[in-house]
Every structure is written in C-alpha cells, then in structure tokens.
Amino acid sequence: MQTKRSTYQNRWLPFLLLAPQLAITLVFFIWPASQAVKSSFERTDAFGFKTTFVGLDNYARILADPSYLNALGRTAIFAVSVTALSMGLALLLAICVNRVLRSAKFYTTLLVWPYAVAPVVAGVLWWFLFNPTIGLLPHLLDWFGINWNHRVSGTQAMILITIAAAWKQISYNFLFFLAGLQSVPQSLMEAAAIDGAGPFKRFWTIVLPLLSPTTFFLLIININYVMFDTFGVIDATTGGGPGQATMTLVYKVYTDGVAGLNIGSSSAQSVMLMGIVIILTFIQFRYVERRVNY
Amino acid sequence: MASITLEGLRKTYAGNVQAVKGIDLAIEDGEFVVLVGPSGCGKSTLLRMVAGLETITDGTLKIGDRVVNKLEPAERDIAMVFQNYALYPHMTVYNNLAYGLKNRGFKKPEIEERVRKAAKMLEIEEYLERKPRKLSGGQRQRVAMGRALVREPAAFLFDEPLSNLDAKLRVQMRVEIKQLQRRLKTTSLYVTHDQLEAMTLGDRLVVLSAGKIEQVGTPMEIYSRPASMFVAGFIGSPAMNMVPLEYLQTRGTHDLLSDLPPNTDTVGIRPDDMRLAPPNTPHLVVESTLELFEAAGAESHLYVRLADSDQPTVIRVSGQPPVKEGETLRFFVTREALHPFNSTTGQRTNAP
C-alpha cells in the first residue's frame, strides 16, 4: 500500500495534532505498563516499607508455581471455547439475518444490544440465571436430571463463565460477520449456483473464504477480549472459584496483586500476559494473514 | 447443443409489477439471439428466468425437449457470463475455470484438459495461476467466457458482458465473441442495451419494450423494416427521424405520398436516406435550416430544423459536405426511404 505523505507549514503542527492521542497513550498505557515492568523486578515487604530489586526472581517463581500453570491452562481452554462459541453463534445469526429481507434491521438492533451491557452487569445477569438457589436455569436443568451447582463443580463454573463471556461478544462478532456477508456480491452466488454448487458447497467454497479477512480480524479481537476484558464477567459470577477452577491469567493478576498484595508477582504476571498476547497476535498476523489475502 | 423455447413466459413481482408480460420465442439450435431494449424493458429479467436465477411466474420454458421451469440453474445445462464477470476472487484463474467441473464430479485429467483447451482458445494460458484481481478488464472478461466454455453447455447466456469495458476493447471482444460462437455453434442468448452490439452480434434480434416483444428478425430486417415507431427509434444511430405526414403534404403535392396506407399519420426517414443531392427517381424536396454541424470523421451529422416547423431532424452524410451552420439546406427523399407509421398505435401501417 502506498502511504500518503502530507506536508505541513509549521514543523510543530503535526506533533501538536498528535499530542492528545500521544498523551492518552502515555498516561494510560506506557506509564502504567512501565510501572508494571519495573515492579515486576522488585519485591515489597508485607507492610510496604521496603522495596528491593530481585531481578528475574518473580518470573522464576511464577513459572515454577503450579497454580500459575493451572491458570495458564484454564485461560487457554477459556480462550478457545469463548472464541469458538461466540464466533460460531455470531456467524450463524449473521447468516440467518442476511437471509431475512424485511426485518433484518430489527433483528440486527436486537442482536447488538448485549454489546451495550457492561461486563459486570452481564456477569451478574448470568449469575442470577444460573444461581443454584434462586436461578431459573438450574431449576430447568433439574428436570433433565442435571444437578447444577457451579459453586461446587469446577467444570460447571467454567461453562458458566464461558457462556457469560461469549454472550457478551456475540453482538460484536455478529455485526462484523453481517457486514462481511453483505459485501459478498450476489452475482458470485449466482455464478456458483450455475456452476453446480449447492447452498452448502457455496457457503464452504465461496462465502467462507471471502469472509476470511473478517474471521481473522475477529479471531484476534476475541482472543484479546478473553485475555483482558473478561475480568468483570468472572468477578461477578464465580470470583475465580470454586478452588482455582475459573482462575484465568487476568483474574490471577488481580487476586495476587489486589487481594494478596503481592505486587511483584502480580506485575510479573501482567507483563507475561502482555507478552503472551503480543506473541499470539504476531503469530496470527505472520502466519494466518498470509492465507486470507486474496 | 439445444434449442430454447419460450412460451407465454411471464414474470410478476410482488405488488403486481409485471416485468415480463408474456414472451413467445423459439431459439434454434446453434443460433445467436440478442435481446435488446432500453433499461427496464425486462431483458435481463428474461435472461435470468432462462438461467433459473428468477422464478417463472407463468408460461413454459424448454431447453431442448426438456421443460426446465422448476429446475435449478445447475440442472439446466447452461452457462452464463455476467456483466461484472462474477469471478471468484479467492481462486486462481485455473480454479475459476475448474470450479464448475469439479462440482460436477469430473476427473482431474479431464478437468485439466478442458481448462487448458479453453484457456488456449481464449489466449489466457499464461494467466492461469493468477488471481482475478491481477488481471485487466479484458482479461477478466476472457476468464468469465472461459468459465462458460469449459462446461460445454447446451446454451450460453450473456448478460451485458461488454458494458464494463472501454470502447476499443468492447469492439475487439465483440468480434471475438462472434467468432467463438461461430466456431462452437452453441446456442446463445445475449442481452444488451447497445443497439450497435445487437446489430453486429446477433443472427436474430429480439427488440423488447416494457416487458413485451416489439419485433423479432434478422438485424437487417429490423433495420430496414422496423415494425413500430419504438423499434425505428431504438435501432440505428442517429435515430430515425419522425415527420408528421401532414407536414410533408404541405410541402407541395406529391404523388409519392398518395400510395401510403390510409391510416398513416407519421413518416419515418433514416438520417442516411436524406440526400443533399437530388436523385434520379421521383422524390420529395424539403427545406430546412442547419443548426448544428457535427463532424464524426468518415461521416457527418447535420442537425437541421425543417422550414415552417420546429421539428428537429438529423441528416447523416458521408465525408464532410461544404455547409455552414445557419444556412438553408434542401434535402431529397425518395419513396423507398419512407417508413409509414400510425402514431396512435405506434405500429407500422404497411406491415406484411
């Protein structure tokens, strides 16, 4: 792609125009991130009197900590299931809405609503629905002989946060998939129909490949969402429990840092988390994007 | 190879909008038929009905001896070339051509052979591994043609395939399509709004207006004996001049006009049948004022206003006559050049 080069009369004007964005990035990202990096090399005593430089000791400890490795595994399962569930359902809904001619706008509006709900509120909502004592769904599940209690069962707790986190993200994915579907030219579908491809074949061989840039973009967004933005959902539903069953990396950062006051370890974890996301995104861009280019 | 038969074909959309109002047409095996008409006349809808992309409200459509009204597009044994080519952007040219064959379960060697053959015929062999976006408009057009060719279908359907090309390429591709069709002898139905394209391509033309057939015939039949004022105005460029009969009668008495059918009230005259030099045969003489002179190279268009009338009229002459804008011009018309019409019905009055 060719970049457009702009010229300014005053050489400070471009910097001035960039200043608000730079200031925001500096205050809300660079500064806290560098603080995190700094404190990840330090250890503070329980009363906050003394801070000592300990080098990579914090990193060595968390990597040797079984509960951290457990959280890493949980996060991987959580990320894969939330992304698969929310993207799959969103695509299905988008296909349905794309087929409707008359009320498509109406359905779109309804389907986008969950996106406007704050993560914590979404968490509370699902917490109520699945509440073993007063919830509606455990009551219904009981008829099928399923005893729902996510306070006891780690698997059920994982299912709960997966549903709650995915539900929140479906709207976003849906919008992008719908836009993607609508930009597939009708004449391509017609040409494929004449070329002897049935509806399913058309979907697999024409629509899905043409949607791949959208899918790729959403994949990155969703994984980032699961890694960072699901804190509210987990905090409101399971609080990381039972035991460590729903302790994801981001939630562990909070638990160890804010509740456990282990700032050094918490900082090291958040730096690791940032690193993981950067590496994942890099891999996706490097190896997946190549295949989606057409 | 097959004939295509349309019997009373109709298309009515929701809200009782009639796009196609009963079309009867028999296309013979190997024939090249062009559907031509202004936009909104239903020509594309008709083509899409034949392709199976639009449902048929009423009537019978046969390809060969099969009634195909209810068949899926894929089952009709037709291939279509779209206006925007509709190439699959994520596939190479090779895969674009092979897609239809793969879907029909052809074996790999057979696909390879057919694709190579079609690519050779269209001279796109060197682009087979490219994606469509790396091709120019003309090359894409060829690939679209190739996709139709490889299938070796019973009929080709063309939906304004040349309208996205620039003028020069359009002429070139027009010639190629014609040659290709001659060689393959595949029944073809071609939709266009361009009367020149229609005239040059078709074995027969079908002129459509408002969902109905105005006239069917060979290009020259239609040009020399337009069945209605609509056809007269649509085929031929510049369009045929329409002059009220009364006006010609006031230009002196002429035996020439006496044998016109009684219900004639308008006379059509082709711009090239208006001569600046008097012919030897009996003729009419009309005076006019030259308002605009348009030199188009090998020919010139003279926009004149008839004397004592505000009737705008165009004369086409070859070369560049020594005339000046504003001067009075006399032109001569023979009896053979007069096309009698009735302006109320819009029909030709001496129709056979």
XYZ file of C-alpha atoms in Angstrom:
646
model
C 0.000 0.000 0.000
C 1.199 3.458 -0.787
C 1.372 5.894 2.062
C 0.217 9.407 1.552
C 2.715 11.997 2.610
C 1.358 15.222 3.991
C 3.355 18.379 4.284
C 2.909 20.996 6.975
C 3.985 24.609 7.006
C 4.910 24.519 10.643
C 7.074 21.614 11.733
C 5.494 21.504 15.214
C 1.920 21.300 13.902
C 1.980 17.529 13.272
C 3.242 16.940 16.803
C 0.557 19.226 18.194
C -2.115 17.329 16.286
C -0.773 14.028 17.578
C -0.396 15.300 21.145
C -3.843 14.348 22.565
C -3.535 10.755 21.339
C 0.066 10.520 22.476
C -0.838 11.916 25.891
C -3.588 9.354 26.343
C -1.334 6.501 25.274
C 1.380 7.773 27.559
C -0.782 8.219 30.646
C -2.964 5.165 30.275
C -0.615 2.670 28.668
C 3.086 3.474 28.550
C 3.329 4.804 32.109
C 1.364 2.049 33.907
C 2.948 -0.597 31.695
C 6.432 0.618 32.501
C 5.497 0.748 36.181
C 4.383 -2.848 35.907
C 7.618 -3.830 34.206
C 9.584 -2.001 36.873
C 7.761 -3.506 39.830
C 7.938 -6.965 38.281
C 11.648 -6.863 39.088
C 11.046 -5.803 42.702
C 9.779 -7.288 45.912
C 7.927 -5.250 48.537
C 7.570 -6.424 52.106
C 4.122 -7.001 53.580
C 3.874 -3.546 55.151
C 5.141 -1.643 52.121
C 8.165 -0.254 53.984
C 10.913 -1.677 51.868
C 11.242 -2.424 48.193
C 14.181 -4.471 46.956
C 15.351 -5.251 43.471
C 15.195 -9.003 42.897
C 15.872 -9.311 39.163
C 14.023 -12.144 37.447
C 13.151 -13.848 40.704
C 9.418 -13.020 40.409
C 9.308 -14.554 36.940
C 11.158 -17.659 38.062
C 8.720 -18.106 40.944
C 5.528 -17.782 38.940
C 6.803 -20.130 36.269
C 7.519 -22.697 38.947
C 4.153 -22.106 40.618
C 1.643 -24.896 39.829
C -1.292 -22.532 40.376
C 0.064 -20.185 37.703
C 0.494 -23.024 35.227
C -3.005 -24.145 36.110
C -4.314 -20.649 35.346
C -2.417 -20.700 32.060
C -4.137 -23.933 31.053
C -7.536 -22.639 32.174
C -7.055 -19.484 30.159
C -6.180 -21.460 27.041
C -9.348 -23.582 27.371
C -11.382 -20.490 28.185
C -9.992 -18.522 25.214
C -10.579 -21.321 22.715
C -14.102 -22.101 23.912
C -15.269 -18.482 24.193
C -13.854 -17.592 20.778
C -15.303 -20.686 19.119
C -18.689 -20.296 20.774
C -19.115 -16.569 20.217
C -17.791 -16.586 16.639
C -19.738 -19.701 15.680
C -23.031 -18.431 17.044
C -22.432 -14.944 15.662
C -21.803 -16.362 12.184
C -24.927 -18.487 12.410
C -27.025 -15.475 13.472
C -25.472 -13.304 10.773
C -26.340 -15.900 8.115
C -29.913 -16.031 9.391
C -30.304 -12.241 9.412
C -28.663 -11.985 5.992
C -31.356 -14.260 4.581
C -34.185 -12.200 6.026
C -35.205 -9.373 3.765
C -37.798 -7.418 5.639
C -36.969 -7.276 9.338
C -33.169 -7.517 9.069
C -32.720 -4.063 10.666
C -34.933 -5.018 13.574
C -33.077 -8.260 14.290
C -29.735 -6.513 13.943
C -30.716 -3.923 16.527
C -31.849 -6.579 18.981
C -28.766 -8.688 18.469
C -26.444 -5.760 19.038
C -27.971 -4.826 22.386
C -25.891 -7.181 24.559
C -22.818 -5.276 23.463
C -24.080 -2.226 25.309
C -24.235 -4.183 28.572
C -21.244 -3.735 30.880
C -19.234 -6.939 31.539
C -20.042 -6.911 35.240
C -23.750 -6.471 34.548
C -23.594 -9.344 32.046
C -21.843 -11.398 34.711
C -24.489 -10.588 37.318
C -27.216 -11.423 34.819
C -25.814 -14.880 34.161
C -25.050 -15.303 37.842
C -28.753 -14.830 38.528
C -29.845 -17.105 35.710
C -27.533 -19.887 36.869
C -27.811 -19.260 40.601
C -28.148 -22.723 42.192
C -30.573 -21.421 44.827
C -32.761 -18.866 43.057
C -31.765 -19.230 39.379
C -34.116 -20.214 36.599
C -31.775 -22.436 34.614
C -30.657 -24.786 37.424
C -34.363 -25.311 38.089
C -34.950 -26.294 34.454
C -31.802 -28.417 34.331
C -33.034 -30.291 37.367
C -35.895 -31.700 35.257
C -33.323 -33.299 32.982
C -31.586 -34.793 35.972
C -28.657 -32.384 35.905
C -27.631 -31.065 39.250
C -26.306 -27.574 38.578
C -24.065 -26.044 41.191
C -21.179 -24.058 39.833
C -20.080 -23.265 43.363
C -19.077 -26.870 43.727
C -18.328 -28.114 40.233
C -15.299 -26.540 38.549
C -16.452 -27.721 35.103
C -19.844 -26.118 35.569
C -18.185 -22.921 36.721
C -16.070 -22.916 33.547
C -19.192 -23.474 31.436
C -20.876 -20.580 33.196
C -18.098 -18.051 32.594
C -17.700 -19.294 29.004
C -21.385 -18.702 28.269
C -21.401 -15.329 30.004
C -18.230 -14.134 28.270
C -19.283 -15.450 24.859
C -22.772 -13.946 25.117
C -21.219 -10.545 25.606
C -19.054 -10.864 22.496
C -21.616 -12.349 20.084
C -23.059 -8.921 19.228
C -19.732 -7.566 18.135
C -18.850 -10.625 16.056
C -22.342 -10.675 14.599
C -22.061 -7.106 13.308
C -18.789 -7.806 11.555
C -19.956 -11.100 10.085
C -23.149 -9.496 8.835
C -21.198 -6.705 7.155
C -18.871 -9.322 5.680
C -21.737 -11.401 4.346
C -23.425 -8.398 2.846
C -20.310 -7.499 0.931
C -20.241 -10.863 -0.862
C -21.632 -9.982 -4.296
C -24.896 -11.689 -5.176
C -23.636 -12.435 -8.672
C -20.892 -14.667 -7.213
C -23.554 -16.777 -5.549
C -25.461 -16.940 -8.801
C -22.377 -17.872 -10.780
C -21.637 -20.625 -8.269
C -25.226 -21.841 -8.471
C -24.906 -22.121 -12.244
C -21.554 -23.822 -11.717
C -23.384 -26.584 -9.908
C -22.644 -25.751 -6.272
C -25.464 -26.338 -3.802
C -26.142 -23.968 -0.875
C -23.712 -25.734 1.486
C -20.980 -26.031 -1.087
C -21.429 -22.354 -1.976
C -21.041 -21.470 1.662
C -17.886 -23.530 2.150
C -16.157 -22.711 -1.111
C -17.224 -19.118 -1.749
C -18.694 -17.359 1.286
C -16.336 -18.660 3.962
C -13.128 -17.908 2.006
C -14.449 -14.426 1.218
C -15.222 -13.902 4.893
C -11.729 -14.958 5.957
C -10.377 -11.402 6.453
C -13.314 -10.716 8.782
C -12.826 -14.039 10.562
C -9.136 -13.355 11.024
C -9.751 -9.902 12.416
C -12.379 -11.213 14.824
C -10.087 -14.016 15.941
C -7.508 -11.503 17.167
C -10.115 -9.260 18.740
C -11.810 -12.160 20.511
C -8.628 -13.615 21.911
C -7.637 -10.203 23.232
C -11.105 -9.850 24.671
C -10.883 -13.165 26.505
C -7.394 -12.419 27.803
C -8.194 -8.998 29.265
C -11.829 -7.945 29.197
C -13.408 -10.971 30.856
C -12.320 -9.863 34.300
C -15.714 -8.315 35.070
C -17.624 -11.378 33.971
C -15.523 -13.716 36.135
C -15.532 -11.392 39.118
C -19.320 -11.112 39.081
C -20.067 -14.803 38.523
C -17.501 -17.113 40.092
C -14.775 -14.903 41.511
C -12.194 -17.374 40.235
C -13.622 -20.301 42.142
C -14.530 -22.894 43.109
C -10.976 -23.516 44.219
C -8.927 -22.258 41.303
C -11.292 -23.660 38.670
C -12.031 -20.391 36.899
C -8.797 -18.615 37.748
C -7.670 -17.156 34.443
C -4.437 -15.231 33.992
C -6.048 -11.801 34.183
C -8.058 -12.756 37.239
C -4.981 -14.140 38.937
C -3.166 -10.852 38.338
C -5.950 -9.162 40.267
C -6.177 -11.767 43.024
C -2.453 -11.857 43.718
C -1.946 -8.120 43.416
C -5.032 -6.530 44.937
C -6.256 -9.243 47.277
C -2.909 -10.926 48.044
C -0.895 -7.685 47.947
C 1.927 -9.479 46.172
C 2.686 -6.584 43.834
C 5.892 -8.009 42.437
C 4.380 -11.322 41.402
C 1.235 -9.643 40.089
C 3.294 -7.254 37.953
C 5.386 -10.090 36.595
C 2.196 -11.936 35.684
C 0.717 -8.967 33.886
C 3.931 -8.474 31.935
C 3.823 -12.168 30.988
C 0.164 -11.819 29.945
C 1.013 -8.849 27.773
C 3.852 -10.849 26.253
C 1.579 -13.806 25.519
C -0.970 -11.604 23.755
C 1.712 -9.841 21.745
C 3.183 -13.173 20.648
C -0.239 -14.611 19.755
C -1.167 -11.566 17.717
C 2.197 -11.622 15.996
C 1.795 -15.294 15.091
C -1.684 -14.657 13.780
C -0.586 -11.779 11.609
C 2.502 -13.558 10.427
C 1.109 -16.974 9.567
C -2.640 -16.699 9.308
C -2.979 -13.441 7.465
C -0.938 -14.749 4.565
C -3.599 -17.259 3.788
C -6.500 -14.845 3.910
C -5.123 -12.463 1.357
C -6.847 -12.531 -1.968
C -26.428 -28.046 -28.004
C -30.101 -27.414 -27.857
C -32.909 -25.159 -28.878
C -34.569 -22.857 -26.340
C -38.312 -22.394 -26.465
C -40.187 -19.716 -24.528
C -43.972 -19.992 -24.453
C -46.014 -17.237 -22.851
C -43.277 -16.525 -20.329
C -44.318 -14.094 -17.617
C -42.748 -12.580 -14.538
C -44.796 -10.749 -11.954
C -43.118 -9.357 -8.865
C -44.747 -8.684 -5.520
C -47.140 -5.770 -5.756
C -48.309 -6.933 -9.191
C -45.386 -5.367 -11.016
C -45.155 -7.074 -14.372
C -41.572 -7.221 -15.580
C -42.108 -9.701 -18.401
C -45.525 -9.812 -19.997
C -45.836 -12.980 -22.000
C -42.896 -13.744 -24.275
C -43.079 -16.311 -27.073
C -39.791 -17.057 -28.725
C -38.179 -20.058 -30.382
C -34.399 -20.056 -30.482
C -32.989 -22.654 -32.797
C -30.079 -24.913 -32.058
C -26.829 -23.032 -32.636
C -28.480 -19.691 -33.146
C -27.165 -16.408 -31.700
C -30.124 -14.379 -30.485
C -29.726 -10.916 -28.987
C -32.275 -9.427 -26.614
C -32.084 -5.685 -26.955
C -34.044 -2.866 -25.395
C -33.745 0.168 -23.146
C -33.065 -0.313 -19.435
C -36.074 -1.563 -17.534
C -37.562 -3.362 -20.528
C -37.260 -6.745 -18.841
C -34.473 -8.159 -20.982
C -32.198 -9.058 -18.071
C -35.114 -10.498 -16.108
C -35.986 -12.657 -19.098
C -32.410 -13.903 -19.368
C -32.278 -14.634 -15.653
C -35.514 -16.587 -15.973
C -33.898 -18.724 -18.651
C -30.860 -19.164 -16.388
C -33.017 -20.160 -13.440
C -31.975 -17.224 -11.261
C -35.511 -15.820 -11.306
C -38.608 -17.927 -10.863
C -41.069 -18.134 -13.733
C -44.499 -16.811 -12.796
C -46.269 -18.280 -15.793
C -45.537 -19.933 -19.110
C -43.265 -22.730 -20.255
C -39.523 -22.695 -20.782
C -37.908 -25.523 -22.685
C -34.228 -26.159 -23.267
C -34.018 -28.867 -25.889
C -37.075 -31.029 -25.285
C -36.981 -30.650 -21.506
C -39.320 -28.344 -19.650
C -36.958 -26.641 -17.194
C -39.336 -24.270 -15.383
C -38.693 -25.849 -11.996
C -35.087 -26.953 -12.438
C -32.179 -25.435 -10.522
C -29.742 -23.320 -12.580
C -27.154 -26.090 -12.353
C -29.536 -28.646 -13.821
C -30.387 -26.599 -16.900
C -27.136 -27.251 -18.700
C -26.477 -23.578 -19.375
C -23.537 -21.287 -18.685
C -23.757 -17.586 -18.034
C -21.379 -14.661 -18.450
C -22.178 -11.866 -16.016
C -21.902 -8.139 -16.501
C -19.434 -7.787 -13.622
C -17.848 -11.153 -14.602
C -18.542 -12.590 -11.109
C -15.145 -14.283 -10.942
C -14.311 -15.953 -7.631
C -11.721 -13.519 -6.239
C -10.026 -16.034 -3.942
C -9.367 -18.593 -6.665
C -6.760 -18.623 -9.376
C -7.914 -18.371 -12.963
C -7.390 -22.118 -13.284
C -9.634 -22.823 -10.310
C -12.214 -20.351 -11.540
C -12.481 -22.352 -14.740
C -12.306 -25.712 -12.982
C -14.862 -24.932 -10.256
C -17.951 -25.893 -12.265
C -16.296 -29.081 -13.494
C -15.176 -30.091 -10.000
C -18.691 -29.577 -8.689
C -19.975 -31.870 -11.398
C -17.566 -34.607 -10.414
C -15.264 -34.536 -13.422
C -11.993 -36.446 -13.086
C -8.793 -34.451 -12.647
C -7.215 -35.222 -16.062
C -10.452 -34.346 -17.839
C -10.684 -31.022 -15.945
C -7.065 -30.245 -16.748
C -7.612 -30.993 -20.430
C -10.761 -28.888 -20.708
C -9.310 -25.937 -18.820
C -6.163 -25.945 -20.976
C -8.244 -26.151 -24.124
C -10.494 -23.246 -23.124
C -7.528 -21.199 -21.924
C -5.793 -21.754 -25.223
C -8.853 -20.764 -27.201
C -9.146 -17.518 -25.215
C -5.398 -16.892 -25.015
C -5.328 -16.760 -21.225
C -2.928 -19.686 -20.736
C -0.232 -17.545 -19.165
C -2.611 -16.175 -16.521
C -3.897 -19.500 -15.252
C -2.065 -19.236 -11.942
C -3.065 -15.633 -11.280
C -5.880 -14.332 -9.134
C -8.576 -12.291 -10.895
C -7.548 -9.014 -9.227
C -4.200 -9.208 -11.029
C -5.958 -9.158 -14.406
C -7.110 -6.289 -16.587
C -10.753 -5.812 -17.530
C -10.344 -7.540 -20.864
C -8.536 -10.490 -19.318
C -11.230 -10.877 -16.684
C -13.792 -10.845 -19.441
C -11.947 -13.695 -21.126
C -11.794 -15.684 -17.917
C -15.541 -15.216 -17.497
C -16.000 -16.517 -21.029
C -13.644 -19.387 -20.277
C -15.700 -20.405 -17.279
C -18.692 -20.716 -19.575
C -16.721 -22.525 -22.285
C -15.173 -25.331 -20.223
C -18.542 -26.680 -19.266
C -19.513 -27.214 -22.922
C -23.120 -26.391 -22.054
C -26.242 -26.591 -24.207
C -26.511 -22.813 -24.238
C -24.573 -19.659 -23.384
C -26.320 -16.782 -21.681
C -24.665 -13.368 -21.791
C -25.833 -10.550 -19.526
C -24.361 -7.347 -20.965
C -20.868 -8.842 -20.799
C -19.129 -5.968 -22.577
C -20.615 -2.975 -20.807
C -17.763 -2.701 -18.291
C -15.065 -2.498 -20.965
C -13.712 0.598 -22.650
C -14.858 1.354 -26.186
C -11.890 -0.132 -28.003
C -11.837 -3.387 -26.039
C -15.568 -3.668 -26.420
C -15.307 -3.754 -30.201
C -12.479 -6.278 -30.023
C -14.296 -8.579 -27.596
C -17.469 -8.264 -29.651
C -15.667 -9.655 -32.657
C -14.129 -12.420 -30.573
C -17.431 -13.468 -29.062
C -18.953 -13.624 -32.522
C -16.085 -15.708 -33.895
C -16.136 -18.008 -30.906
C -19.853 -18.585 -31.228
C -19.490 -19.296 -34.953
C -16.822 -21.854 -34.205
C -18.557 -23.609 -31.319
C -22.084 -23.328 -32.734
C -23.524 -23.198 -29.227
C -26.988 -21.723 -28.865
C -26.552 -18.262 -27.356
C -28.825 -15.718 -25.794
C -27.237 -12.306 -25.367
C -28.642 -9.291 -23.550
C -27.557 -5.759 -24.356
C -28.898 -2.225 -24.414
C -26.408 -1.252 -27.097
C -28.126 -1.388 -30.478
C -24.818 -1.487 -32.362
C -23.684 -4.503 -30.351
C -27.040 -6.120 -31.016
C -26.906 -5.448 -34.767
C -23.389 -6.772 -35.195
C -23.616 -9.850 -32.973
C -26.983 -11.422 -33.481
C -28.226 -13.864 -36.077
C -31.590 -12.600 -34.925
C -32.594 -9.697 -32.727
C -35.451 -9.539 -30.280
C -36.374 -5.932 -29.549
C -38.096 -5.623 -26.180
C -40.017 -2.763 -24.680
C -41.860 -2.707 -21.353
C -41.769 -6.486 -20.972
C -43.102 -7.264 -24.427
C -41.563 -8.211 -27.756
C -41.715 -5.337 -30.235
C -40.120 -7.163 -33.121
C -38.113 -10.291 -33.914
C -35.963 -10.582 -37.003
C -32.520 -10.523 -38.523
C -30.639 -7.286 -37.872
C -31.172 -6.088 -41.445
C -34.876 -6.973 -41.438
C -35.325 -4.899 -38.333
C -33.234 -2.046 -39.625
C -34.920 -1.852 -42.997
C -38.481 -2.563 -41.874
C -38.955 -1.572 -38.221
C -42.348 -2.854 -37.081
C -43.057 0.051 -34.760
C -42.026 3.606 -34.026
C -40.276 2.314 -30.906
C -38.086 -0.070 -32.886
C -37.473 2.576 -35.532
C -36.224 4.959 -32.851
C -34.177 2.361 -30.993
C -32.304 0.585 -33.782
C -29.965 2.745 -35.841
C -27.851 5.675 -34.776
C -28.634 8.537 -35.076
C -32.250 7.532 -34.535
C -34.798 7.587 -37.338
C -36.476 10.947 -37.892
C -40.229 11.062 -37.428
C -42.051 13.631 -39.530
C -45.827 14.176 -39.434
C -47.409 13.194 -42.743
C -49.403 16.450 -42.787
C -46.201 18.419 -42.833
C -44.840 16.565 -45.856
C -48.165 17.069 -47.621
C -47.910 20.826 -47.155
C -44.579 20.780 -48.961
C -46.403 20.738 -52.312
C -48.455 17.916 -53.728
C -46.618 14.754 -54.371
C -47.836 11.544 -55.985
C -45.200 9.944 -53.831
C -47.317 10.171 -50.695
C -50.570 9.015 -52.253
C -49.921 5.298 -52.025
C -49.160 5.316 -48.298
C -51.638 3.210 -46.277
C -54.691 5.243 -45.256
C -54.130 5.242 -41.507
C -50.604 6.589 -41.816
C -50.037 9.857 -39.970
C -46.289 9.807 -39.344
C -43.441 9.046 -41.681
C -40.080 7.797 -40.532
C -36.962 8.665 -42.513
C -33.499 7.325 -41.698
C -30.886 10.076 -41.346
C -28.839 8.476 -44.132
C -31.810 8.387 -46.508
C -31.953 12.184 -46.555
C -29.810 13.139 -49.545
C -28.263 16.503 -50.199
C -28.129 15.812 -53.960
C -31.346 15.178 -55.956
C -31.717 11.523 -57.015
C -32.933 10.449 -60.488
C -36.060 8.751 -59.156
C -39.155 10.690 -58.026
C -38.506 12.407 -54.708
C -39.651 14.892 -52.094
C -37.810 18.140 -51.551
C -37.762 19.596 -48.030
C -36.171 22.850 -46.932
C -34.512 23.269 -43.595
C -32.082 25.370 -41.606
C -28.783 23.870 -40.474
C -28.482 24.396 -36.732
C -25.523 22.253 -35.805
C -22.837 20.535 -37.785
C -21.177 17.529 -36.219
C -18.166 16.029 -37.976
C -17.572 12.420 -36.930
C -14.687 11.618 -39.228
C -15.888 9.398 -42.059
C -19.397 10.802 -41.723
C -21.098 13.980 -40.601
C -24.324 14.594 -38.740
C -26.324 17.644 -39.714
C -28.865 18.777 -37.119
C -31.465 20.749 -39.010
C -34.819 22.371 -38.310
C -37.439 21.887 -41.020
C -38.774 25.047 -42.612
C -42.078 26.314 -41.095
C -41.812 23.700 -38.377
C -39.937 23.180 -35.159
C -39.292 19.549 -35.973
C -35.659 18.699 -35.103
C -34.191 16.343 -37.654
C -30.828 14.698 -38.244
C -29.197 14.061 -41.601
C -26.244 11.754 -41.981
C -23.910 12.209 -44.916
C -20.590 10.613 -45.679
C -17.481 12.793 -45.607
C -17.706 16.483 -44.818
C -20.053 18.497 -47.038
C -19.235 22.215 -47.594
C -22.043 23.573 -45.423
C -22.176 26.270 -42.773
C -24.309 26.496 -39.642
C -27.287 28.781 -40.153
C -27.577 28.260 -43.878
C -30.643 26.886 -45.601
C -30.371 23.310 -46.701
C -32.534 21.372 -49.151
C -32.679 17.646 -48.880
C -34.266 14.976 -51.021
C -36.105 11.842 -50.012
C -37.211 9.009 -52.279
C -40.321 6.893 -51.828
C -38.331 3.828 -50.704
C -36.947 5.788 -47.760
C -40.351 6.435 -46.222
C -41.471 4.245 -43.320
C -45.197 4.762 -42.707
C -46.425 4.655 -39.085
C -49.559 5.395 -37.131
C -48.656 7.487 -34.109
C -51.665 6.334 -32.062
C -50.895 2.627 -32.238
C -47.177 3.199 -32.752
C -47.235 0.449 -35.382
C -46.055 0.320 -38.956
C -49.034 0.724 -41.269
C -47.798 -1.355 -44.183
C -46.777 -4.319 -42.072
C -46.891 -7.548 -44.051
